[in-house]
CSV table of C-alpha atoms in Angstrom, one decimal:
chain,number,residue,atom,x,y,z
A,152,MET,CA,-43.7,69.5,75.4
A,153,PRO,CA,-41.3,72.3,76.0
A,154,ASN,CA,-37.9,71.5,74.6
A,155,THR,CA,-35.7,72.8,77.4
A,156,ASP,CA,-32.1,72.2,76.8
A,157,PRO,CA,-30.6,71.4,80.3
A,158,ARG,CA,-27.2,72.6,79.1
A,159,LYS,CA,-28.7,76.1,78.9
A,160,ARG,CA,-29.9,76.1,82.4
A,161,PRO,CA,-27.5,77.9,84.7
A,162,ASP,CA,-26.2,76.4,87.9
A,163,ILE,CA,-28.5,78.7,89.8
A,164,ARG,CA,-27.4,78.1,93.4
A,165,ARG,CA,-23.7,78.5,92.6
A,166,ARG,CA,-24.1,81.7,90.6
A,167,LEU,CA,-26.4,83.2,93.2
A,168,MET,CA,-23.9,82.6,96.0
A,169,THR,CA,-21.0,83.8,93.9
A,170,ALA,CA,-22.8,87.0,92.9
A,171,LEU,CA,-23.7,87.7,96.6
A,172,LEU,CA,-20.2,87.1,97.9
A,173,LEU,CA,-18.6,89.2,95.2
A,174,CYS,CA,-21.1,92.1,95.5
A,175,LEU,CA,-20.9,92.3,99.3
A,176,PRO,CA,-17.5,94.1,99.8
A,177,VAL,CA,-18.4,96.6,97.0
A,178,MET,CA,-21.7,97.3,98.5
A,179,VAL,CA,-20.4,97.7,102.1
A,180,THR,CA,-17.3,99.7,101.4
A,181,GLY,CA,-18.3,101.5,98.2
A,182,GLN,CA,-14.7,101.0,97.1
A,183,VAL,CA,-13.5,99.6,93.9
A,184,THR,CA,-11.3,96.9,95.2
A,185,GLY,CA,-10.2,95.2,92.0
A,186,GLU,CA,-11.4,92.6,89.5
A,187,ARG,CA,-13.9,90.3,90.9
A,188,HIS,CA,-16.3,89.2,88.1
A,189,ASP,CA,-16.0,87.7,84.7
A,190,PRO,CA,-16.6,90.4,82.1
A,191,GLY,CA,-17.5,87.8,79.6
A,192,ILE,CA,-15.1,89.1,76.9
A,193,ASP,CA,-11.4,89.7,76.5
A,194,LEU,CA,-10.6,93.3,77.4
A,195,PRO,CA,-7.4,95.1,76.7
A,196,GLU,CA,-5.0,95.1,79.6
A,197,ASP,CA,-4.3,98.7,80.5
A,198,ASP,CA,-5.2,101.4,83.0
A,199,GLY,CA,-8.9,101.4,83.6
A,200,ARG,CA,-9.7,97.8,82.9
A,201,ALA,CA,-9.7,96.8,86.6
A,202,ARG,CA,-12.0,99.7,87.5
A,203,LEU,CA,-14.3,99.0,84.6
A,204,VAL,CA,-14.7,95.3,85.5
A,205,ALA,CA,-15.1,95.9,89.2
A,206,ALA,CA,-17.6,98.7,88.9
A,207,CYS,CA,-19.8,97.2,86.1
A,208,THR,CA,-19.8,93.4,86.5
A,209,ALA,CA,-21.5,93.5,89.8
A,210,CYS,CA,-24.7,94.0,87.8
A,211,HIS,CA,-24.0,92.7,84.3
A,212,ASP,CA,-21.3,91.4,82.1
A,213,LEU,CA,-19.6,93.4,79.4
A,214,THR,CA,-20.3,91.4,76.3
A,215,GLY,CA,-22.4,94.3,75.0
A,216,LEU,CA,-19.4,96.6,74.6
A,217,PRO,CA,-18.1,95.4,71.2
A,218,ALA,CA,-21.4,96.3,69.6
A,219,TYR,CA,-20.6,100.0,70.3
A,220,ARG,CA,-17.1,99.9,68.9
A,221,ASN,CA,-16.3,102.9,66.6
A,222,TYR,CA,-19.6,104.6,67.2
A,223,TRP,CA,-19.3,106.5,70.5
A,224,ASN,CA,-16.9,109.4,71.2
A,225,ARG,CA,-15.6,110.2,74.7
A,226,ASP,CA,-18.7,112.4,75.5
A,227,ARG,CA,-21.1,109.6,74.8
A,228,TRP,CA,-19.2,107.1,76.8
A,229,ARG,CA,-19.1,109.6,79.7
A,230,SER,CA,-22.9,110.0,79.4
A,231,MET,CA,-23.3,106.2,79.6
A,232,VAL,CA,-20.9,106.0,82.6
A,233,ASP,CA,-22.8,108.7,84.4
A,234,SER,CA,-26.0,106.8,83.7
A,235,MET,CA,-24.6,103.6,85.1
A,236,VAL,CA,-23.4,105.4,88.2
A,237,GLU,CA,-26.9,106.7,88.7
A,238,ASN,CA,-28.1,103.1,88.4
A,239,GLY,CA,-25.7,102.1,91.2
A,240,ALA,CA,-22.3,101.5,89.7
A,241,PRO,CA,-19.7,102.4,92.4
A,242,LEU,CA,-17.5,105.0,90.8
A,243,ASP,CA,-16.3,108.3,92.2
A,244,GLU,CA,-15.4,111.2,89.9
A,245,ALA,CA,-11.8,110.0,89.4
A,246,GLY,CA,-13.1,106.5,88.6
A,247,ARG,CA,-15.6,107.8,86.1
A,248,GLN,CA,-12.9,109.6,84.2
A,249,VAL,CA,-10.6,106.6,84.2
A,250,VAL,CA,-13.4,104.3,83.0
A,251,THR,CA,-14.5,106.8,80.4
A,252,GLU,CA,-11.1,107.1,79.0
A,253,TYR,CA,-10.7,103.4,78.8
A,254,LEU,CA,-14.0,102.9,76.9
A,255,ALA,CA,-13.2,105.7,74.6
A,256,ARG,CA,-9.7,104.4,73.9
A,257,HIS,CA,-10.8,100.8,73.2
A,258,PHE,CA,-14.4,101.0,72.1
A,259,GLY,CA,-14.9,104.6,70.9
A,260,THR,CA,-14.4,106.5,67.7
A,261,ALA,CA,-10.8,106.9,68.8
A,262,THR,CA,-10.5,103.2,68.0
A,263,GLN,CA,-11.5,103.8,64.4
A,264,ALA,CA,-9.1,106.7,64.2
A,265,SER,CA,-6.2,104.7,65.4
A,266,GLU,CA,-7.1,101.8,63.1
A,267,GLU,CA,-7.1,104.1,60.2
A,268,GLN,CA,-3.8,105.5,61.1
A,269,GLU,CA,-2.3,102.0,61.4
A,270,LYS,CA,-3.7,101.2,58.0
A,271,ARG,CA,-2.2,104.4,56.5
A,272,THR,CA,1.1,103.6,58.1
A,273,GLU,CA,1.0,100.0,56.7
A,274,GLU,CA,0.1,101.2,53.2
A,275,GLY,CA,2.9,103.7,53.3
A,276,THR,CA,5.3,101.0,54.3
A,277,ASN,CA,4.2,98.8,51.6
A,278,GLU,CA,4.6,101.5,49.0
A,279,GLN,CA,8.2,102.1,50.1
A,280,GLN,CA,9.0,98.4,49.8
A,281,GLU,CA,7.6,98.4,46.3
K,70,MET,CA,-79.2,91.5,14.3
K,71,SER,CA,-77.1,88.4,14.6
K,72,ASN,CA,-74.0,90.5,14.4
K,73,ARG,CA,-75.2,92.6,17.3
K,74,ASN,CA,-75.8,89.4,19.3
K,75,ASN,CA,-72.3,88.2,18.5
K,76,VAL,CA,-70.8,91.5,19.6
K,77,ARG,CA,-72.8,91.4,22.9
K,78,ALA,CA,-71.7,87.8,23.4
K,79,SER,CA,-68.1,88.7,22.8
K,80,ARG,CA,-68.2,91.6,25.2
K,81,HIS,CA,-69.8,89.3,27.8
K,82,ILE,CA,-67.1,86.7,27.4
K,83,LEU,CA,-64.4,89.4,27.6
K,84,GLN,CA,-65.9,90.9,30.7
K,85,ARG,CA,-66.1,87.5,32.4
K,86,GLY,CA,-62.5,86.9,31.4
K,87,LEU,CA,-61.3,90.1,32.9
K,88,MET,CA,-63.1,89.5,36.1
K,89,CYS,CA,-61.5,86.1,36.4
K,90,LEU,CA,-58.1,87.6,35.8
K,91,ALA,CA,-58.7,90.2,38.5
K,92,ALA,CA,-59.8,87.6,41.0
K,93,LEU,CA,-56.7,85.5,40.2
K,94,ALA,CA,-54.4,88.5,40.7
K,95,THR,CA,-56.1,89.3,44.0
K,96,VAL,CA,-55.7,85.7,45.3
K,97,THR,CA,-52.1,85.7,44.2
K,98,ALA,CA,-51.4,89.0,46.0
K,99,VAL,CA,-52.9,87.7,49.2
K,100,GLN,CA,-50.9,84.5,49.0
K,101,ALA,CA,-47.7,86.5,48.5
K,102,GLU,CA,-48.1,88.4,51.8
K,103,GLN,CA,-46.1,87.0,54.6
K,104,ALA,CA,-46.6,87.4,58.3
K,105,LEU,CA,-43.2,88.0,59.9
K,106,VAL,CA,-41.9,88.4,63.4
K,107,VAL,CA,-39.2,91.1,63.5
K,108,GLN,CA,-36.7,90.2,66.2
K,109,THR,CA,-34.2,92.8,67.4
K,110,ASN,CA,-30.9,91.9,69.0
K,111,SER,CA,-29.8,94.6,71.4
K,112,ARG,CA,-26.1,93.7,71.6
K,113,ASP,CA,-25.8,93.1,67.9
K,114,ASP,CA,-26.1,94.9,64.6
K,115,ILE,CA,-28.6,92.5,62.9
K,116,ILE,CA,-32.3,91.9,63.1
K,117,HIS,CA,-34.0,88.6,62.3
K,118,LEU,CA,-37.2,88.2,60.3
K,119,ILE,CA,-39.0,85.0,61.3
K,120,ASP,CA,-41.9,83.5,59.4
K,121,ALA,CA,-44.8,83.4,61.8
K,122,ASP,CA,-46.2,80.2,60.3
K,123,SER,CA,-43.1,78.1,59.6
K,124,HIS,CA,-41.1,79.6,62.5
K,125,GLU,CA,-38.0,79.8,60.3
K,126,ILE,CA,-35.7,82.7,59.9
K,127,VAL,CA,-36.3,83.9,56.4
K,128,ASP,CA,-34.2,87.1,56.3
K,129,ILE,CA,-31.7,89.1,58.2
K,130,ILE,CA,-31.4,92.9,58.2
K,131,GLU,CA,-27.8,94.2,58.8
K,132,GLY,CA,-26.3,97.5,59.7
K,133,VAL,CA,-28.3,98.7,62.7
K,134,PRO,CA,-25.9,98.5,65.7
K,135,VAL,CA,-27.3,98.0,69.1
K,136,ASN,CA,-30.8,98.0,67.7
K,137,HIS,CA,-33.5,98.6,70.3
K,138,GLY,CA,-37.0,99.4,69.1
K,139,ALA,CA,-38.9,98.3,66.0
K,140,ALA,CA,-42.0,99.5,64.2
K,141,ALA,CA,-43.5,98.8,60.8
K,142,ALA,CA,-45.3,101.0,58.3
K,143,PRO,CA,-49.0,100.0,58.1
K,144,ASP,CA,-48.5,99.0,54.4
K,145,GLY,CA,-45.5,96.9,55.3
K,146,SER,CA,-43.2,98.9,52.9
K,147,ARG,CA,-40.8,100.0,55.7
K,148,LEU,CA,-39.4,99.0,59.0
K,149,TYR,CA,-38.0,101.5,61.5
K,150,PHE,CA,-35.4,100.7,64.1
K,151,SER,CA,-33.8,102.8,66.8
K,152,SER,CA,-30.0,102.4,67.1
K,153,GLU,CA,-28.5,103.1,70.5
K,154,ALA,CA,-25.0,103.1,69.0
K,155,LYS,CA,-25.7,105.7,66.2
K,156,TYR,CA,-28.3,107.7,68.1
K,157,THR,CA,-30.5,107.4,65.0
K,158,LEU,CA,-33.8,106.1,63.7
K,159,ASP,CA,-33.0,103.8,60.8
K,160,VAL,CA,-35.3,103.3,58.0
K,161,VAL,CA,-35.3,99.9,56.2
K,162,ASP,CA,-36.9,99.2,52.8
K,163,THR,CA,-38.7,95.8,53.2
K,164,ALA,CA,-38.2,95.0,49.5
K,165,THR,CA,-34.4,95.3,49.6
K,166,LEU,CA,-33.9,95.0,53.4
K,167,SER,CA,-31.3,97.8,53.2
K,168,VAL,CA,-31.1,100.8,55.5
K,169,THR,CA,-32.1,103.7,53.3
K,170,ASP,CA,-32.1,106.6,55.8
K,171,GLU,CA,-30.6,107.3,59.2
K,172,ILE,CA,-32.4,110.1,61.0
K,173,PRO,CA,-30.5,111.8,63.8
K,174,LEU,CA,-32.1,111.8,67.3
K,175,SER,CA,-31.8,114.2,70.2
K,176,GLY,CA,-30.2,111.5,72.5
K,177,ARG,CA,-29.7,107.8,73.0
K,178,PRO,CA,-32.9,106.2,72.0
K,179,ASN,CA,-34.9,103.3,73.5
K,180,ASN,CA,-38.1,101.9,72.2
K,181,ILE,CA,-40.3,103.3,69.4
K,182,SER,CA,-43.9,103.2,68.2
K,183,ILE,CA,-45.7,104.3,65.1
K,184,SER,CA,-49.0,106.2,64.6
K,185,ASN,CA,-51.9,104.1,63.1
K,186,ASP,CA,-51.7,106.1,59.8
K,187,GLY,CA,-47.9,105.5,59.7
K,188,HIS,CA,-47.1,109.2,59.4
K,189,HIS,CA,-45.2,109.6,62.7
K,190,VAL,CA,-42.7,107.4,64.6
K,191,TYR,CA,-42.4,108.2,68.3
K,192,VAL,CA,-38.9,107.6,69.7
K,193,GLY,CA,-38.3,107.3,73.4
K,194,ILE,CA,-35.1,109.1,74.4
K,195,MET,CA,-33.5,107.4,77.4
K,196,GLU,CA,-30.6,109.7,77.7
K,197,ALA,CA,-31.2,112.6,80.1
K,198,PRO,CA,-33.1,114.8,79.9
K,199,GLY,CA,-35.3,112.4,78.0
K,200,GLY,CA,-38.5,113.1,76.1
K,201,ILE,CA,-39.9,111.8,72.8
K,202,ASP,CA,-38.6,112.6,69.4
K,203,VAL,CA,-41.3,112.8,66.7
K,204,ILE,CA,-40.3,111.6,63.2
K,205,ASP,CA,-42.4,112.5,60.2
K,206,THR,CA,-42.1,109.5,58.0
K,207,ARG,CA,-43.3,111.4,54.9
K,208,THR,CA,-40.3,113.7,55.0
K,209,LEU,CA,-38.0,111.4,57.1
K,210,GLU,CA,-37.2,114.3,59.4
K,211,ASN,CA,-37.1,114.7,63.2
K,212,VAL,CA,-39.8,117.3,63.4
K,213,ARG,CA,-40.7,117.7,67.1
K,214,HIS,CA,-39.7,116.9,70.6
K,215,ILE,CA,-42.2,116.1,73.3
K,216,GLU,CA,-41.0,117.1,76.7
K,217,THR,CA,-41.7,114.6,79.5
K,218,GLN,CA,-39.2,115.6,82.2
K,219,SER,CA,-38.2,112.0,82.4
K,220,ARG,CA,-36.2,109.5,80.5
K,221,VAL,CA,-38.4,107.5,78.1
K,222,HIS,CA,-37.9,103.8,78.0
K,223,ASN,CA,-41.0,102.8,75.9
K,224,THR,CA,-43.5,104.5,73.7
K,225,PHE,CA,-46.8,102.9,72.6
K,226,VAL,CA,-49.6,104.0,70.4
K,227,THR,CA,-52.9,102.6,71.7
K,228,PRO,CA,-54.7,100.2,69.3
K,229,ASP,CA,-57.4,102.9,68.5
K,230,GLY,CA,-54.6,105.2,67.5
K,231,ARG,CA,-55.8,108.1,69.7
K,232,HIS,CA,-53.2,108.1,72.4
K,233,LEU,CA,-49.4,108.0,72.7
K,234,VAL,CA,-48.4,106.4,76.0
K,235,ALA,CA,-44.9,106.7,77.4
K,236,GLY,CA,-43.4,104.5,80.1
K,237,THR,CA,-40.5,106.5,81.7
K,238,PHE,CA,-37.9,106.6,84.4
K,239,GLY,CA,-36.9,109.3,86.8
K,240,GLY,CA,-39.9,111.6,86.4
K,241,ASP,CA,-42.3,112.9,88.9
K,242,ARG,CA,-44.8,110.6,87.3
K,243,ASN,CA,-43.7,107.9,85.0
K,244,LEU,CA,-46.6,106.9,82.8
K,245,ASP,CA,-47.7,109.7,80.5
K,246,VAL,CA,-50.6,109.6,78.1
K,247,PHE,CA,-50.7,112.1,75.2
K,248,SER,CA,-53.2,112.8,72.5
K,249,THR,CA,-51.8,111.7,69.1
K,250,GLU,CA,-53.8,114.5,67.5
K,251,THR,CA,-52.5,117.4,69.5
K,252,GLU,CA,-49.5,115.8,71.3
K,253,GLU,CA,-50.7,117.4,74.4
K,254,LEU,CA,-50.5,115.6,77.8
K,255,VAL,CA,-53.9,114.1,78.7
K,256,PHE,CA,-53.0,112.5,82.0
K,257,SER,CA,-50.1,111.0,84.0
K,258,MET,CA,-49.9,108.2,86.5
K,259,TYR,CA,-47.5,106.5,88.8
K,260,PRO,CA,-45.6,109.1,90.9
K,261,LYS,CA,-42.1,108.1,91.6
K,262,ARG,CA,-41.5,106.1,94.8
K,263,ASP,CA,-37.8,106.9,95.2
K,264,GLU,CA,-35.1,108.9,93.6
K,265,THR,CA,-33.3,106.0,91.9
K,266,GLN,CA,-32.8,106.1,88.2
K,267,LEU,CA,-34.3,102.7,87.6
K,268,GLU,CA,-37.6,103.6,89.3
K,269,GLY,CA,-40.3,103.7,86.7
K,270,ILE,CA,-42.6,102.1,84.3
K,271,ARG,CA,-41.7,99.1,82.1
K,272,PRO,CA,-43.6,97.5,79.2
K,273,ILE,CA,-47.3,98.1,78.8
K,274,ALA,CA,-50.0,96.2,76.9
K,275,PHE,CA,-53.5,97.4,75.9
K,276,GLU,CA,-56.9,95.8,75.8
K,277,THR,CA,-59.7,97.1,73.7
K,278,ASP,CA,-63.5,97.1,74.1
K,279,ASP,CA,-65.9,95.8,71.4
K,280,GLU,CA,-65.7,99.1,69.6
K,281,GLY,CA,-61.9,99.1,69.5
K,282,ASN,CA,-61.4,101.8,72.1
K,283,THR,CA,-58.7,101.4,74.8
K,284,ALA,CA,-60.3,99.7,77.7
K,285,ARG,CA,-57.4,98.7,80.0
K,286,MET,CA,-53.7,99.0,80.3
K,287,PHE,CA,-51.6,96.2,81.8
K,288,VAL,CA,-48.5,97.9,83.2
K,289,GLN,CA,-45.2,96.4,84.4
K,290,ILE,CA,-43.6,98.4,87.1
K,291,SER,CA,-40.1,98.4,88.6
K,292,ASP,CA,-39.6,95.7,91.2
K,293,LEU,CA,-43.0,94.2,90.6
K,294,HIS,CA,-43.0,90.5,89.6
K,295,GLY,CA,-46.4,90.9,88.1
K,296,PHE,CA,-48.5,93.6,86.5
K,297,ALA,CA,-50.9,96.4,87.3
K,298,VAL,CA,-54.4,96.7,85.8
K,299,VAL,CA,-55.4,100.2,84.9
K,300,ASP,CA,-58.9,101.3,83.8
K,301,PHE,CA,-58.1,103.7,80.9
K,302,GLU,CA,-61.4,105.6,81.2
K,303,THR,CA,-61.2,106.3,84.9
K,304,ARG,CA,-57.4,106.5,84.9
K,305,GLU,CA,-57.2,104.4,88.0
K,306,GLU,CA,-55.3,101.2,88.9
K,307,VAL,CA,-58.0,98.7,89.7
K,308,ASP,CA,-55.9,95.6,90.4
K,309,ARG,CA,-52.4,94.3,90.8
K,310,ILE,CA,-51.6,90.7,89.9
K,311,GLU,CA,-48.4,88.9,91.0
K,312,LEU,CA,-47.0,86.1,88.9
K,313,PRO,CA,-46.6,82.6,90.3
K,314,SER,CA,-43.8,82.0,92.6
K,315,ILE,CA,-41.3,79.1,92.0
K,316,PRO,CA,-38.6,77.7,94.4
K,317,GLU,CA,-35.7,80.0,94.8
K,318,ASP,CA,-33.2,77.5,93.5
K,319,GLU,CA,-35.1,77.3,90.2
K,320,ARG,CA,-35.1,81.0,89.6
K,321,ASP,CA,-32.6,82.8,87.4
K,322,PRO,CA,-30.3,84.6,89.9
K,323,GLY,CA,-30.5,87.8,87.9
K,324,PRO,CA,-29.7,90.7,88.0
K,325,TYR,CA,-33.0,91.8,86.6
K,326,THR,CA,-32.2,95.6,86.6
K,327,ARG,CA,-35.2,95.9,88.9
K,328,ALA,CA,-37.6,94.3,86.3
K,329,PRO,CA,-38.2,90.7,87.4
K,330,ALA,CA,-41.1,90.7,84.9
K,331,HIS,CA,-40.4,92.4,81.6
K,332,GLY,CA,-42.5,91.9,78.5
K,333,ILE,CA,-46.3,91.8,78.2
K,334,GLY,CA,-48.7,91.5,75.4
K,335,VAL,CA,-52.4,91.0,74.5
K,336,ALA,CA,-53.0,88.4,71.7
K,337,PRO,CA,-54.6,89.9,68.6
K,338,ASP,CA,-57.9,88.1,69.3
K,339,GLN,CA,-58.0,89.9,72.7
K,340,GLN,CA,-58.6,86.5,74.4
K,341,THR,CA,-55.4,86.2,76.4
K,342,LEU,CA,-52.7,88.3,78.1
K,343,TRP,CA,-49.2,87.0,78.2
K,344,VAL,CA,-46.6,88.1,80.7
K,345,CYS,CA,-42.8,87.4,80.6
K,346,SER,CA,-41.0,86.5,83.9
K,347,ARG,CA,-37.2,87.0,83.8
K,348,MET,CA,-37.0,85.7,87.3
K,349,ASN,CA,-38.8,82.4,86.5
K,350,GLY,CA,-37.7,81.9,82.9
K,351,ARG,CA,-41.4,81.5,82.0
K,352,VAL,CA,-44.2,83.2,80.3
K,353,TYR,CA,-47.6,83.2,82.0
K,354,ALA,CA,-51.1,83.5,80.4
K,355,TYR,CA,-54.3,85.1,81.7
K,356,SER,CA,-57.7,85.0,80.2
K,357,LEU,CA,-59.3,88.2,78.9
K,358,PRO,CA,-61.3,90.0,80.1
K,359,GLU,CA,-61.5,87.9,83.3
K,360,LEU,CA,-57.8,87.8,84.0
K,361,GLU,CA,-58.0,84.2,85.2
K,362,TYR,CA,-54.7,82.5,85.4
K,363,LEU,CA,-54.4,79.9,82.6
K,364,GLY,CA,-50.9,78.6,83.2
K,365,GLY,CA,-47.2,79.1,82.4
K,366,VAL,CA,-44.8,77.9,79.8
K,367,GLU,CA,-41.1,77.4,80.5
K,368,VAL,CA,-39.0,79.3,77.9
K,369,GLY,CA,-35.4,80.4,77.6
K,370,SER,CA,-33.4,82.5,79.9
K,371,HIS,CA,-34.7,86.0,80.7
K,372,PRO,CA,-37.7,86.3,78.4
K,373,ASP,CA,-37.9,90.0,77.7
K,374,TRP,CA,-40.6,90.8,75.1
K,375,ILE,CA,-43.4,89.0,73.4
K,376,THR,CA,-45.3,89.2,70.1
K,377,PHE,CA,-47.9,87.1,68.3
K,378,SER,CA,-48.8,85.7,65.0
K,379,PRO,CA,-51.7,87.6,63.4
K,380,ASP,CA,-54.1,84.7,63.9
K,381,SER,CA,-53.3,84.5,67.6
K,382,ARG,CA,-52.1,80.9,67.2
K,383,TYR,CA,-48.5,81.5,68.3
K,384,ALA,CA,-46.7,83.7,70.8
K,385,PHE,CA,-43.0,84.5,70.3
K,386,ALA,CA,-41.0,85.3,73.4
K,387,ALA,CA,-37.5,86.8,73.0
K,388,ASN,CA,-35.1,85.3,75.6
K,389,GLY,CA,-32.5,88.0,76.2
K,390,HIS,CA,-29.9,85.8,77.9
K,391,SER,CA,-30.1,82.5,76.0
K,392,ASN,CA,-30.2,84.4,72.7
K,393,ASP,CA,-33.2,82.6,71.3
K,394,VAL,CA,-36.9,83.0,70.6
K,395,SER,CA,-39.4,80.6,72.1
K,396,VAL,CA,-42.4,79.8,69.9
K,397,ILE,CA,-45.4,79.0,72.0
K,398,ASP,CA,-48.6,77.2,70.8
K,399,ILE,CA,-51.2,79.3,72.6
K,400,ALA,CA,-54.0,76.8,72.5
K,401,ALA,CA,-51.7,74.0,73.7
K,402,MET,CA,-49.9,76.2,76.2
K,403,SER,CA,-46.6,74.7,75.2
K,404,GLU,CA,-43.3,75.7,73.6
K,405,VAL,CA,-43.1,74.1,70.1
K,406,THR,CA,-39.6,75.2,69.1
K,407,ARG,CA,-36.8,77.6,70.1
K,408,ILE,CA,-35.0,79.6,67.4
K,409,ASP,CA,-31.4,80.8,67.8
K,410,VAL,CA,-31.1,84.5,66.9
K,411,GLY,CA,-28.5,87.2,67.7
K,412,ASP,CA,-27.0,88.6,70.8
K,413,ALA,CA,-29.5,89.7,73.5
K,414,PRO,CA,-32.8,89.5,71.6
K,415,LYS,CA,-35.5,91.8,73.2
K,416,ARG,CA,-38.1,93.9,71.5
K,417,ASN,CA,-40.1,92.2,68.7
K,418,ILE,CA,-43.1,93.0,66.6
K,419,THR,CA,-45.2,91.3,63.9
K,420,PHE,CA,-45.9,92.7,60.5
K,421,ILE,CA,-47.2,91.7,57.1
K,422,ARG,CA,-44.6,92.0,54.4
K,423,PRO,CA,-46.3,92.6,51.0
């Protein structure tokens, strides 16, 4: 007999209605009106977060983002953002730039560069203390 | 004279002994081979190796972030994986399970396939403008690019090795068939129906005739909860089969990225065709060649891809949302176990590790 774990079965009806209600204003107005969906992960709170969540979570959560951390530069993130817009993500040009900058800042190779700088600063501080 | 007889007898005994040792070595070598399911995890940097008989995870490959496609060298000495994060084809030594080479690609990759002789890996490039990168596995270099004028989601080499088939998005036609010998386009099918970027061809499975030639393709298409049947020789769609419908409140609400059915495979014994339904959370079986409906098996959330044990006893469905693999007893048409794997498991293959 199939061993279906009932805890893994989603509350189908509630999720369907929630998804439909949350998608409707975005679909009708084409406007990014603010955070409406659970991205599935903790995202840094700064400029761009709201647009990212509103534009992307109508179709999918953002739990896949950390897997890209430190691998993609700004150009590659822009390419992905453009691809998602072609797939239906509601972002105008200004929105694309904001979202791209946010992704590059928190999940791009810039993240690695800033982490390395922080490490150098910390090592320098430790040497001074010694 | 007696000395000659003694020498002959000794040689005879020695020869018999050597033959026995050779037979023992052969048996031992066969017993050491292991049939493994290679399970990618598309939001992770690890790949699981699952014993096809015991259904246990026996090894984990690390260091391939956002791994997408998988292929195995025919001798089992290497595995190849496309990495969407690194834009590379990664080469893994199956003896050490370490990544030994990272071959740069022309764009963000999706699925891959390997020629029957193992000399070329064909990498679908999903990032515009698309196409297929051809990797020479003897030199581990990206040696050619096949233009498709479309973004390539999947590549397949037909079981007879003669054709490279690409399922694509955004092209004027989205199923391309190339000769593996010349890499020239042989024919195309499925003209686009709209200008959206997710319009196109999804996974494809292949049936062979008694001589091993490609007989039919079973094609998954955007928005179709089912599959199309294509006669390979006539290059025509001859049937379209929809999967069973279940009550709406039992369906996964999605989204399905316009692929309510994604994942399809022909069992190695060519007796059954298996089709994954993301919408229904089930896999469905059809008899071959009759395509009679055999039944469905409830699996995890969003079954996305399927592979088989070499003896066609088990099917392994990767459940992309519940992060597990359903093991299905094909004869019993039932799930026998579910294996927890990484984040968003999708493409899987089966290979024999020496």
